[in-house]
Each structure stands twice: as C-alpha cells, then as structure tokens.
Short mmCIF file of C-alpha atoms and ligand atoms in Angstrom, two decimals:
data_model
loop_
_atom_site.label_atom_id
_atom_site.label_comp_id
_atom_site.label_asym_id
_atom_site.label_seq_id
_atom_site.Cartn_x
_atom_site.Cartn_y
_atom_site.Cartn_z
CA MET A 1 127.66 20.63 71.09
CA ASP A 2 126.85 22.43 74.52
CA ASN A 3 122.90 22.11 75.52
CA LYS A 4 121.62 25.13 74.47
CA LEU A 5 122.92 25.24 70.85
CA GLU A 6 121.63 21.64 71.04
CA ASP A 7 118.29 22.85 71.78
CA ILE A 8 118.18 25.76 69.15
CA ALA A 9 119.91 23.13 66.46
CA ALA A 10 117.04 20.84 67.69
CA GLN A 11 114.21 23.40 66.56
CA ILE A 12 116.31 24.49 63.32
CA LYS A 13 116.67 21.03 61.88
CA PHE A 14 114.34 20.13 59.48
CA ASP A 15 114.12 16.65 57.51
CA ILE A 16 112.15 17.54 54.25
CA LEU A 17 111.87 14.16 52.93
CA THR A 18 108.79 12.69 53.00
CA PRO A 19 109.00 8.85 54.10
CA THR A 20 107.66 7.67 50.62
CA GLN A 21 109.71 10.35 48.54
CA ASP A 22 110.27 8.56 45.80
CA VAL A 23 106.78 6.77 45.57
CA ASP A 24 105.43 10.27 45.76
CA ASN A 25 107.51 11.66 42.86
CA GLU A 26 106.66 8.74 40.98
CA LYS A 27 103.39 9.50 41.16
CA LEU A 28 103.96 13.64 40.53
CA ILE A 29 106.01 12.17 37.36
CA GLU A 30 102.77 10.28 36.30
CA GLU A 31 100.64 13.36 37.31
CA VAL A 32 102.52 15.70 34.82
CA SER A 33 102.54 13.10 32.03
CA ARG A 34 98.57 13.51 32.19
CA SER A 35 98.68 17.11 32.58
CA PHE A 36 97.69 19.84 29.59
CA ILE A 37 98.11 22.62 32.07
CA SER A 38 101.29 24.06 31.03
CA ASP A 39 104.49 22.82 29.79
CA THR A 40 106.27 24.57 33.13
CA ILE A 41 105.30 21.77 35.16
CA THR A 42 107.74 19.38 33.66
CA VAL A 43 110.10 18.02 36.50
CA PRO A 44 113.65 17.70 36.12
CA THR A 45 114.78 13.63 35.61
CA LYS A 46 117.10 11.93 37.92
CA GLU A 47 119.68 11.74 34.33
CA MET A 48 119.66 15.81 34.11
CA TYR A 49 120.05 16.02 37.71
CA ALA A 50 123.08 13.63 37.73
CA TYR A 51 124.34 15.63 35.26
CA ALA A 52 123.83 19.09 36.96
CA VAL A 53 125.41 17.94 40.56
CA ARG A 54 128.81 17.86 38.17
CA THR A 55 128.85 21.47 37.40
CA SER A 56 131.01 23.84 39.01
CA VAL A 57 130.08 25.45 42.77
CA GLY A 58 131.27 29.20 42.76
CA ASP A 59 129.16 32.53 43.75
CA ASP A 60 127.43 33.84 40.52
CA VAL A 61 127.67 36.86 41.65
CA TYR A 62 131.21 36.84 41.32
CA HIS A 63 130.70 34.82 38.28
CA GLU A 64 130.27 31.05 38.81
CA PRO A 65 132.59 29.35 36.12
CA SER A 66 129.66 26.83 34.76
CA MET A 67 127.05 29.66 34.50
CA LEU A 68 129.86 31.96 32.75
CA ALA A 69 130.23 29.12 30.19
CA LEU A 70 125.96 28.49 29.99
CA GLU A 71 126.02 32.62 29.29
CA ALA A 72 128.82 32.48 26.58
CA HIS A 73 127.02 29.60 24.68
CA MET A 74 123.77 31.53 24.66
CA ALA A 75 125.05 34.45 23.68
CA LYS A 76 127.28 32.30 20.91
CA ILE A 77 123.85 30.38 19.50
CA ALA A 78 121.86 33.67 19.86
CA GLY A 79 124.38 35.49 18.09
CA LYS A 80 124.62 38.22 20.44
CA GLU A 81 127.66 39.78 22.27
CA ALA A 82 126.45 38.80 25.69
CA ALA A 83 124.04 36.78 28.04
CA MET A 84 122.72 36.78 31.58
CA PHE A 85 121.02 34.21 33.59
CA ILE A 86 117.93 35.21 35.17
CA PRO A 87 115.43 33.27 37.54
CA SER A 88 112.44 33.57 35.85
CA GLY A 89 111.15 34.73 32.19
CA THR A 90 108.96 37.63 33.90
CA MET A 91 112.16 38.80 35.72
CA SER A 92 113.91 38.60 32.35
CA ASN A 93 111.39 40.40 30.16
CA GLN A 94 110.82 43.13 32.91
CA LEU A 95 115.02 43.69 33.30
CA ALA A 96 115.00 44.19 29.24
CA LEU A 97 112.40 46.69 29.20
CA ARG A 98 114.20 48.53 32.51
CA THR A 99 117.39 48.74 30.61
CA HIS A 100 116.17 49.84 27.29
CA LEU A 101 113.73 52.57 28.67
CA GLN A 102 115.93 55.38 29.89
CA GLN A 103 114.52 59.09 30.19
CA PRO A 104 110.49 58.85 30.63
CA PRO A 105 107.92 59.58 29.45
CA TYR A 106 107.72 56.89 27.32
CA SER A 107 105.48 53.96 26.12
CA VAL A 108 105.94 50.41 24.90
CA ILE A 109 104.13 48.68 22.10
CA CYS A 110 102.92 45.26 22.45
CA ASP A 111 100.66 42.21 21.55
CA VAL A 112 97.56 43.01 23.61
CA ARG A 113 97.39 38.82 23.97
CA GLY A 114 101.58 39.27 25.24
CA HIS A 115 102.97 38.00 28.62
CA ILE A 116 104.28 41.34 29.62
CA ASN A 117 100.50 42.84 29.22
CA LYS A 118 98.69 40.26 30.40
CA TYR A 119 100.47 37.88 32.97
CA GLU A 120 103.38 40.26 34.60
CA ALA A 121 101.51 41.61 37.06
CA GLY A 122 101.43 45.07 35.36
CA GLY A 123 105.60 45.20 35.84
CA THR A 124 106.16 47.08 32.90
CA SER A 125 104.43 50.12 34.46
CA PHE A 126 105.82 49.57 38.07
CA HIS A 127 109.24 48.55 37.27
CA SER A 128 109.68 51.19 34.52
CA GLY A 129 106.98 53.57 34.94
CA ALA A 130 105.93 53.20 31.06
CA HIS A 131 103.16 53.19 29.26
CA LEU A 132 101.98 49.93 27.62
CA ILE A 133 100.32 50.24 23.96
CA CYS A 134 98.63 47.27 23.56
CA VAL A 135 97.96 46.35 19.56
CA ASN A 136 95.00 43.98 18.60
CA PRO A 137 96.67 41.60 15.73
CA SER A 138 94.43 42.72 12.53
CA ASN A 139 94.83 38.95 11.12
CA GLY A 140 94.17 37.24 14.53
CA HIS A 141 97.58 35.44 14.55
CA HIS A 142 100.18 38.12 14.46
CA LEU A 143 101.38 41.62 14.71
CA THR A 144 102.06 42.87 11.17
CA LEU A 145 104.29 45.98 10.41
CA GLU A 146 100.89 47.90 9.73
CA ASP A 147 99.16 46.86 13.05
CA ILE A 148 102.30 48.53 14.89
CA GLN A 149 102.76 51.71 12.52
CA ASP A 150 99.14 52.96 13.45
CA TYR A 151 100.26 53.03 17.14
CA VAL A 152 103.96 54.36 17.29
CA VAL A 153 104.22 57.39 18.97
CA GLU A 154 106.63 60.14 17.52
CA GLY A 155 107.72 63.52 18.15
CA SER A 156 107.80 66.18 21.05
CA ASP A 157 104.05 66.76 21.50
CA ILE A 158 104.07 66.91 25.37
CA HIS A 159 100.84 65.38 25.66
CA THR A 160 102.48 62.16 24.29
CA SER A 161 104.52 59.07 25.71
CA PRO A 162 106.45 58.44 23.09
CA THR A 163 107.39 54.88 21.65
CA ARG A 164 110.88 53.78 22.96
CA VAL A 165 110.66 49.83 22.88
CA ILE A 166 108.46 47.38 20.67
CA SER A 167 108.21 43.99 22.46
CA LEU A 168 107.12 41.09 20.59
CA GLU A 169 106.69 37.26 21.23
CA ASN A 170 107.36 34.24 19.74
CA THR A 171 105.59 32.19 19.95
CA LEU A 172 102.51 33.55 21.01
CA ASN A 173 99.69 31.20 22.26
CA GLY A 174 102.15 28.54 20.65
CA THR A 175 102.00 30.04 17.27
CA ILE A 176 104.48 31.39 15.33
CA MET A 177 105.51 34.82 14.25
CA PRO A 178 106.74 34.77 10.53
CA GLN A 179 110.22 35.95 10.67
CA HIS A 180 109.80 38.44 7.78
CA GLU A 181 107.15 40.39 9.68
CA ALA A 182 109.85 40.18 13.08
CA VAL A 183 112.43 41.35 10.39
CA ALA A 184 110.31 44.26 8.67
CA ILE A 185 109.10 45.60 12.38
CA CYS A 186 112.37 45.65 13.90
CA ASN A 187 113.90 47.35 10.83
CA TYR A 188 110.87 49.85 10.81
CA ALA A 189 111.74 50.52 14.59
CA HIS A 190 115.27 50.69 14.34
CA GLN A 191 114.95 53.62 11.69
CA LEU A 192 112.93 55.43 14.37
CA ASP A 193 115.42 54.90 17.21
CA ILE A 194 113.00 52.54 18.63
CA ARG A 195 114.63 49.35 20.62
CA THR A 196 113.43 45.96 19.84
CA HIS A 197 112.80 43.32 22.53
CA LEU A 198 111.35 39.51 21.83
CA ASP A 199 110.04 37.28 24.54
CA GLY A 200 111.43 34.40 23.08
CA ALA A 201 110.32 32.13 26.11
CA ARG A 202 109.33 29.54 23.75
CA LEU A 203 111.34 30.74 20.62
CA TRP A 204 113.41 27.07 20.85
CA HIS A 205 109.79 25.55 19.65
CA VAL A 206 110.07 28.30 16.23
CA ALA A 207 113.69 27.17 15.59
CA ALA A 208 112.60 23.18 15.89
CA GLU A 209 109.69 23.43 14.06
CA THR A 210 110.88 25.65 10.97
CA ARG A 211 114.47 24.37 11.54
CA THR A 212 115.36 28.02 11.51
CA PRO A 213 118.58 28.77 14.13
CA MET A 214 118.17 30.38 16.91
CA HIS A 215 120.72 33.01 15.69
CA GLU A 216 118.59 34.15 12.72
CA LEU A 217 115.56 34.29 14.89
CA CYS A 218 117.33 36.71 17.36
CA ALA A 219 119.12 38.77 14.85
CA PRO A 220 116.20 41.35 14.22
CA PHE A 221 115.94 42.02 18.10
CA ASP A 222 118.20 44.16 20.43
CA SER A 223 117.52 41.75 23.13
CA VAL A 224 115.77 38.69 23.31
CA SER A 225 114.78 36.57 26.70
CA LEU A 226 114.75 32.85 26.42
CA CYS A 227 113.52 30.63 28.91
CA PHE A 228 114.67 27.08 30.04
CA SER A 229 112.13 26.30 32.61
CA LYS A 230 109.26 25.82 29.79
CA GLY A 231 109.61 23.43 26.56
CA LEU A 232 112.65 22.32 27.16
CA GLY A 233 112.16 21.16 30.85
CA ALA A 234 114.78 22.81 33.10
CA PRO A 235 113.50 23.57 36.48
CA VAL A 236 114.77 27.16 36.76
CA GLY A 237 115.84 29.93 34.59
CA SER A 238 115.89 32.14 31.62
CA CYS A 239 118.27 33.69 29.42
CA LEU A 240 118.66 37.79 28.21
CA VAL A 241 120.60 38.13 25.73
CA GLY A 242 121.78 41.21 23.61
CA SER A 243 124.87 43.82 23.32
CA LYS A 244 127.65 43.81 25.81
CA GLN A 245 126.62 47.13 26.90
CA PHE A 246 123.31 46.23 27.23
CA ILE A 247 123.75 43.13 29.49
CA ALA A 248 126.19 45.19 31.59
CA LYS A 249 123.61 47.51 32.49
CA ALA A 250 120.89 44.68 32.94
CA ARG A 251 123.26 42.80 35.50
CA TRP A 252 123.47 45.84 37.48
CA PHE A 253 119.25 46.08 37.39
CA ARG A 254 119.53 42.25 38.08
CA LYS A 255 121.22 43.19 41.18
CA LEU A 256 119.00 45.65 42.22
CA PHE A 257 115.75 43.67 41.38
CA GLY A 258 117.42 40.93 43.99
CA GLY A 259 118.34 38.59 41.30
CA GLY A 260 121.67 38.03 41.83
CA MET A 261 122.08 34.18 42.88
CA ARG A 262 124.91 32.31 44.00
CA GLN A 263 125.90 28.53 43.65
CA THR A 264 123.93 28.83 40.18
CA GLY A 265 126.38 25.98 38.97
CA ILE A 266 123.60 23.56 39.19
CA LEU A 267 120.93 25.75 37.56
CA ALA A 268 123.42 26.17 34.41
CA GLY A 269 123.90 22.47 34.29
CA ALA A 270 120.46 21.46 34.04
CA ALA A 271 119.58 24.22 31.30
CA ALA A 272 122.95 22.69 29.58
CA TYR A 273 121.54 19.09 29.96
CA ALA A 274 118.07 21.01 28.69
CA LEU A 275 119.72 22.17 25.49
CA THR A 276 121.72 18.78 24.46
CA TYR A 277 118.76 16.31 25.41
CA ASN A 278 115.52 18.14 25.55
CA PHE A 279 115.43 20.30 22.73
CA PRO A 280 115.56 17.71 19.98
CA GLN A 281 112.41 16.42 21.50
CA LEU A 282 109.99 19.26 20.64
CA PRO A 283 109.35 18.16 16.96
CA TYR A 284 108.09 15.22 18.68
CA VAL A 285 105.95 17.44 21.32
CA HIS A 286 104.58 19.30 18.21
CA THR A 287 103.63 16.30 16.19
CA LEU A 288 101.84 14.90 19.67
CA THR A 289 100.00 18.62 19.59
CA LYS A 290 98.82 17.74 16.21
CA GLU A 291 97.60 14.71 17.00
CA LEU A 292 95.52 15.96 19.51
CA GLU A 293 94.30 18.76 17.45
CA ASP A 294 93.40 16.43 14.63
CA GLY A 295 91.54 14.33 17.58
CA LEU A 296 89.28 17.73 18.12
CA VAL A 297 88.49 17.94 14.63
CA GLU A 298 87.21 14.99 13.87
CA LEU A 299 85.09 14.92 17.22
CA GLY A 300 83.76 18.15 15.57
CA ALA A 301 85.50 20.76 18.25
CA LYS A 302 86.23 24.39 17.05
CA ILE A 303 89.98 25.12 16.73
CA ILE A 304 90.48 28.70 18.27
CA SER A 305 94.24 29.04 17.53
CA PRO A 306 95.97 26.51 15.78
CA ALA A 307 98.23 23.63 17.00
CA GLU A 308 101.62 25.20 15.22
CA THR A 309 103.87 24.22 18.14
CA CYS A 310 103.30 22.84 21.67
CA MET A 311 100.00 24.06 22.25
CA LEU A 312 96.37 24.95 21.07
CA PHE A 313 93.10 26.59 21.82
CA TYR A 314 89.86 24.90 21.53
CA ASP A 315 86.20 25.21 22.14
CA PRO A 316 83.86 22.25 22.61
CA ALA A 317 80.67 24.22 22.32
CA PRO A 318 79.96 23.18 18.57
CA ILE A 319 79.44 19.53 20.50
CA GLY A 320 77.65 20.70 23.12
CA VAL A 321 80.09 20.03 25.64
CA THR A 322 81.59 22.56 28.16
CA TYR A 323 85.46 23.01 29.35
CA GLN A 324 84.02 22.47 33.15
CA GLU A 325 82.69 18.97 32.01
CA ILE A 326 85.47 17.79 30.30
CA ALA A 327 87.82 18.80 33.27
CA HIS A 328 85.00 17.01 36.04
CA ARG A 329 85.29 14.18 33.49
CA ALA A 330 89.18 13.70 32.89
CA SER A 331 89.99 14.26 36.81
CA GLU A 332 87.54 11.26 37.38
CA LEU A 333 89.32 8.77 35.25
CA ALA A 334 91.29 5.73 37.18
CA ARG A 335 94.11 7.42 35.74
CA PRO A 336 93.10 11.42 35.47
CA ILE A 337 93.94 13.83 33.37
CA ALA A 338 94.34 17.55 33.94
CA VAL A 339 92.80 20.23 31.83
CA GLY A 340 92.20 23.82 32.13
CA GLY A 341 89.51 25.81 29.66
CA SER A 342 90.50 26.54 25.86
CA ARG A 343 94.12 26.07 26.52
CA LEU A 344 95.95 22.58 25.84
CA VAL A 345 99.87 22.15 26.35
CA VAL A 346 101.76 19.26 25.13
CA HIS A 347 105.29 18.85 26.59
CA ILE A 348 108.43 16.42 26.49
CA GLN A 349 106.88 14.40 29.41
CA THR A 350 103.21 14.20 28.09
CA SER A 351 102.17 10.51 27.66
CA PRO A 352 100.64 9.92 24.11
CA GLU A 353 98.10 8.00 25.70
CA ALA A 354 97.08 10.85 27.78
CA ILE A 355 96.09 12.37 24.79
CA ALA A 356 93.84 9.04 23.81
CA ASP A 357 92.41 9.28 26.81
CA LEU A 358 91.65 13.08 27.00
CA LEU A 359 90.17 12.61 23.04
CA GLY A 360 88.28 9.64 24.70
CA VAL A 361 86.42 11.74 27.41
CA ILE A 362 85.86 14.42 25.14
CA ARG A 363 83.95 11.56 22.35
CA THR A 364 81.95 10.16 25.54
CA LEU A 365 80.60 13.65 26.53
CA LYS A 366 79.64 13.99 23.14
CA GLU A 367 78.07 10.78 22.49
CA GLU A 368 76.01 10.97 25.75
CA LYS A 369 75.28 14.64 24.77
CA ALA A 370 73.92 13.46 21.54
CA ARG A 371 72.14 10.55 23.25
CA GLU A 372 70.51 13.19 25.78
CA GLY A 373 69.50 15.41 22.89
CA VAL A 374 67.68 12.96 20.98
CA ASN A 375 65.78 11.69 24.53
CA ARG A 376 65.10 15.22 24.89
CA LEU A 377 63.51 15.89 21.47
CA VAL A 378 61.71 12.15 22.08
CA ASP A 379 60.15 13.60 25.15
CA THR A 380 59.32 17.19 23.58
CA MET A 381 57.64 15.14 21.04
CA ASN A 382 55.97 13.01 23.74
CA GLY A 383 54.55 15.97 25.10
CA VAL A 384 53.55 17.55 21.41
CA ARG A 385 51.60 14.02 21.21
CA LEU A 386 49.79 14.23 24.18
CA ASN A 387 49.19 17.86 24.10
CA GLY A 388 48.03 17.97 20.60
CA THR A 389 49.87 21.99 20.72
CA ASN A 390 53.34 22.41 20.07
CA GLY A 391 55.58 21.83 17.14
CA CYS A 392 59.30 20.42 17.18
CA PRO A 393 61.89 23.11 18.36
CA ASN A 394 64.16 21.82 15.91
CA CYS A 395 62.71 20.48 12.47
CA GLY A 396 60.09 23.64 13.00
CA LYS A 397 57.07 20.99 11.89
CA GLY A 398 54.08 21.73 13.41
CA ALA A 399 52.33 19.13 15.97
CA LYS A 400 49.80 17.88 13.66
CA GLN A 401 52.38 17.34 10.78
CA LEU A 402 54.58 15.32 13.34
CA ALA A 403 51.90 13.45 14.51
CA SER A 404 50.99 12.30 10.82
CA SER A 405 54.85 11.88 9.93
CA SER A 406 56.04 8.41 8.93
CA PHE A 407 59.35 8.91 11.22
CA ASN A 408 58.53 7.20 14.33
CA ILE A 409 59.72 10.14 16.84
CA TYR A 410 57.72 8.28 19.55
CA ALA A 411 59.36 5.31 20.10
CA LYS A 412 60.96 4.29 23.37
CA PRO A 413 64.12 6.05 23.89
CA PRO A 414 67.06 3.81 24.21
CA LYS A 415 68.47 3.33 27.37
CA LYS A 416 71.13 5.42 28.88
CA SER A 417 74.50 3.69 29.68
CA ALA A 418 75.53 3.50 33.01
C1 LIG B 501 105.42 33.64 26.61
C2 LIG B 501 106.03 33.87 28.32
N1 LIG B 501 106.75 34.61 28.48
C3 LIG B 501 107.03 35.06 30.06
C4 LIG B 501 106.85 33.86 30.94
C5 LIG B 501 107.16 34.18 32.16
O1 LIG B 501 107.82 33.00 32.69
P1 LIG B 501 108.25 32.99 34.29
O2 LIG B 501 107.06 32.02 34.25
O3 LIG B 501 109.66 32.04 34.21
O4 LIG B 501 108.19 34.02 34.85
C6 LIG B 501 105.84 33.07 30.11
C7 LIG B 501 105.55 31.82 31.33
O5 LIG B 501 104.83 31.10 31.36
C8 LIG B 501 105.71 32.90 29.14
O6 LIG B 501 104.84 32.26 28.50
#
C-alpha cells in the first residue's frame, strides 16, 4: 500500500465492536427479556446466526438461491403461486397496495385502527395516490361485512373515488379476526371486482392459537404480507405472497422503491430458522400473555383489548394508578422493566419473571394508593372534627353524623412504608 492509500484507508477503517461487545449484548438480551414495548425488539440468537451464515451467498437482484428457496417455501405454506422477500412489513403492505391499484381515482377500505392507516406515514396516499376509507368496527373487535358494505364506493359517479382494495389486518392489536368474517368480506369484494389484501404481520399467531394452517388463513385474500421480524424473532424481513402475475409486478415496484437487495441469503437463513424453531413457541407466548392478563384482572385493572395472542391493552385507572407511575417504578427496579402505555406485548424472549415483577410493581402501587386514600380520608375526617363543618366526601355522611359514628375514623393513620 502506498502512503496516500494508507492514509485514506486509515480514515476509512472502522472497528464497530465495543471492547465489551459480548457483555453488552448479554445486557441487551436481559433488557429485551424485560421489555413489554414490542415484539420487534427480539434479538437474533447465536444459534440463529450460526444457521444463517451457512446459506448461499448470491445477489438477490439476480435471484439468490437461498432466498429463492425461502420464497418458494413461503408461497407453498401460504397456498399462493409466488412470494417475494421485502425488507419491512411497511414496505410489503405499501408494495401490495401499489401493485393492486392501477387506474386512479381509487380508494382503499381498512380498519381505522389498522397499521396502514395509523403507522405507515400516510404511505398509501403518498405511494399510490389512494384515498383511504377508514372504518370503525361496530363490535369494537373486528370489521364485519356489514361494517364494510356501508363504505364501499361503487359506480361511475365522477364525484367519488371507487373502492379498488379492501385491506384487512390479522391479528389487529393482537386480536384474531374470525376466519368466516374474512371469507365473507373477501367473497363480497371479489364479486364487485375489488382486490383484497391482508396485513398478516402476525398471522403466525392466529395459526398457532387457532391451529389453522396458514394456507387456509391466506386463502380468501389476493395478497398477504407476512413478517419474520415480529413474533417470529428474525432480525429482518417480510414476505408478500400472491399470484405469479401479482408478485412479478410487485417485484418491479420493489426495485423502483429501492427495496432490491443483494446478498440476502443470511436474511433468508434467519427467517428459515425462525419458521422452524420460533413458530412452535408462540402458544407458550400466548399462555404467558394470558397469565399477565389474569394478573391484571385480579388486581382490578381494566382490560381494554384482550390477550387473544401476544399482546393486550389495559387501563390501570380503576385501581388509581397511572401508566406513568407504572413505567417510572418499573424502570427503577434493580432489574428494570420497560413498559409504555396501555399496550403490553409478550414475545419469545420475554422472561416469565418479568411478568411476575411487572404485576408486583402494579400491586405495590395499588396498595400504596389505597393507603394514601385511607390517609387522605383520615386527614379529611380530622379536618371535619377540627372544623366541625365538612361532611365526608366519600360516604356522604355529614360532619356531626361522623363525629358520633362508632367507626374510629380518627384513629392514627398507619405509618407509610418506605
Ligand atoms: C400489523 C403490522 N403491520 C405492519 C407492520 C410494519 O412492519 P415494519 O416495522 O417491519 O415496517 C407492523 C409493525 O409492527 C405491524 O404491527
């Protein structure tokens, strides 16, 4: 190497590993096992990577052998003609919609809570120029045919934007869409020449929980997006499945979107490992989620959206505790727990101990609040005795009544524990 090249090489070189990389990673794995934020945070294991690095090393824009094998397998298990690997679930949904939508003006119907409406940066209008019609499920759980029928736009009135795609999501917020409803909606759509797409990022959970084969769950839809990087615990990727013609066009759009990747064998390997070794763990994940739900119910928290698979939504207000208090107290444990707001997600790397500890945090807060409540009441009553004017805000008794009450409300409050 000449001097100039040596200088440039010195500027360019980079050792990305920290001096304590292995220990850092162990720490991260511990954090992941105690985080209820999402299932996207699961870490690839040494075993997964050991398997993945043995895959083929071709360039996927020219059709990488291991990736081709994965795509063929995905098409087979989904019961579709073809499949295509895509870097993310968002891109997979957006490519599907872009491929289905051909001649504007047009609209897409989806659940108001759906990922394509709430969390894809408005991509459907950006990439496809489509009007999203967002429907509220009347039963609060899943969209029904009746819900959708009210919103389908048909005909040739030039004031309207005809419905060309109905896009459903299963699971949605961790809840399972009844398959008969998916079938009814898709049959209805197809009669009107409307295409159907399923955001099946977590459809694996439905298969595992209801013991329904993937091909049966995918059958009603023209296209389905399936993610490897959520409940299945792979580091990267989703697969879009559909007809040969659909996937051929979507492959073109993937290149256009900048999603054509090169040596993807290692990603295909990680996905294959996840399918084989992580999918069978999902029923256990669901059991843990139900345990968490049972614990919350026992404590008196309100369940907003039930633990049908790997997540639940809850409200601790009935026990006088806030999300912020829970998050703060959980983060202060010797082995901290990470929680956000109402959503709690369980995944294949969640430790059962973390569930017990989180419930412990909420229990402690509840008890503290109850004690504070008693203390406040006692303070109020003491004020009543001293002033002799106010009544009890809780029981409605007047001050005099209280003063003559046999219940010793004026007893000294118990000492607060530290
Ligand atoms: C239901 C659903 N669809 C799509 C996505 C998007 O996946 P990605 O984060 O890979 O873009 C997510 C992400 O969590 C999701 O929950």
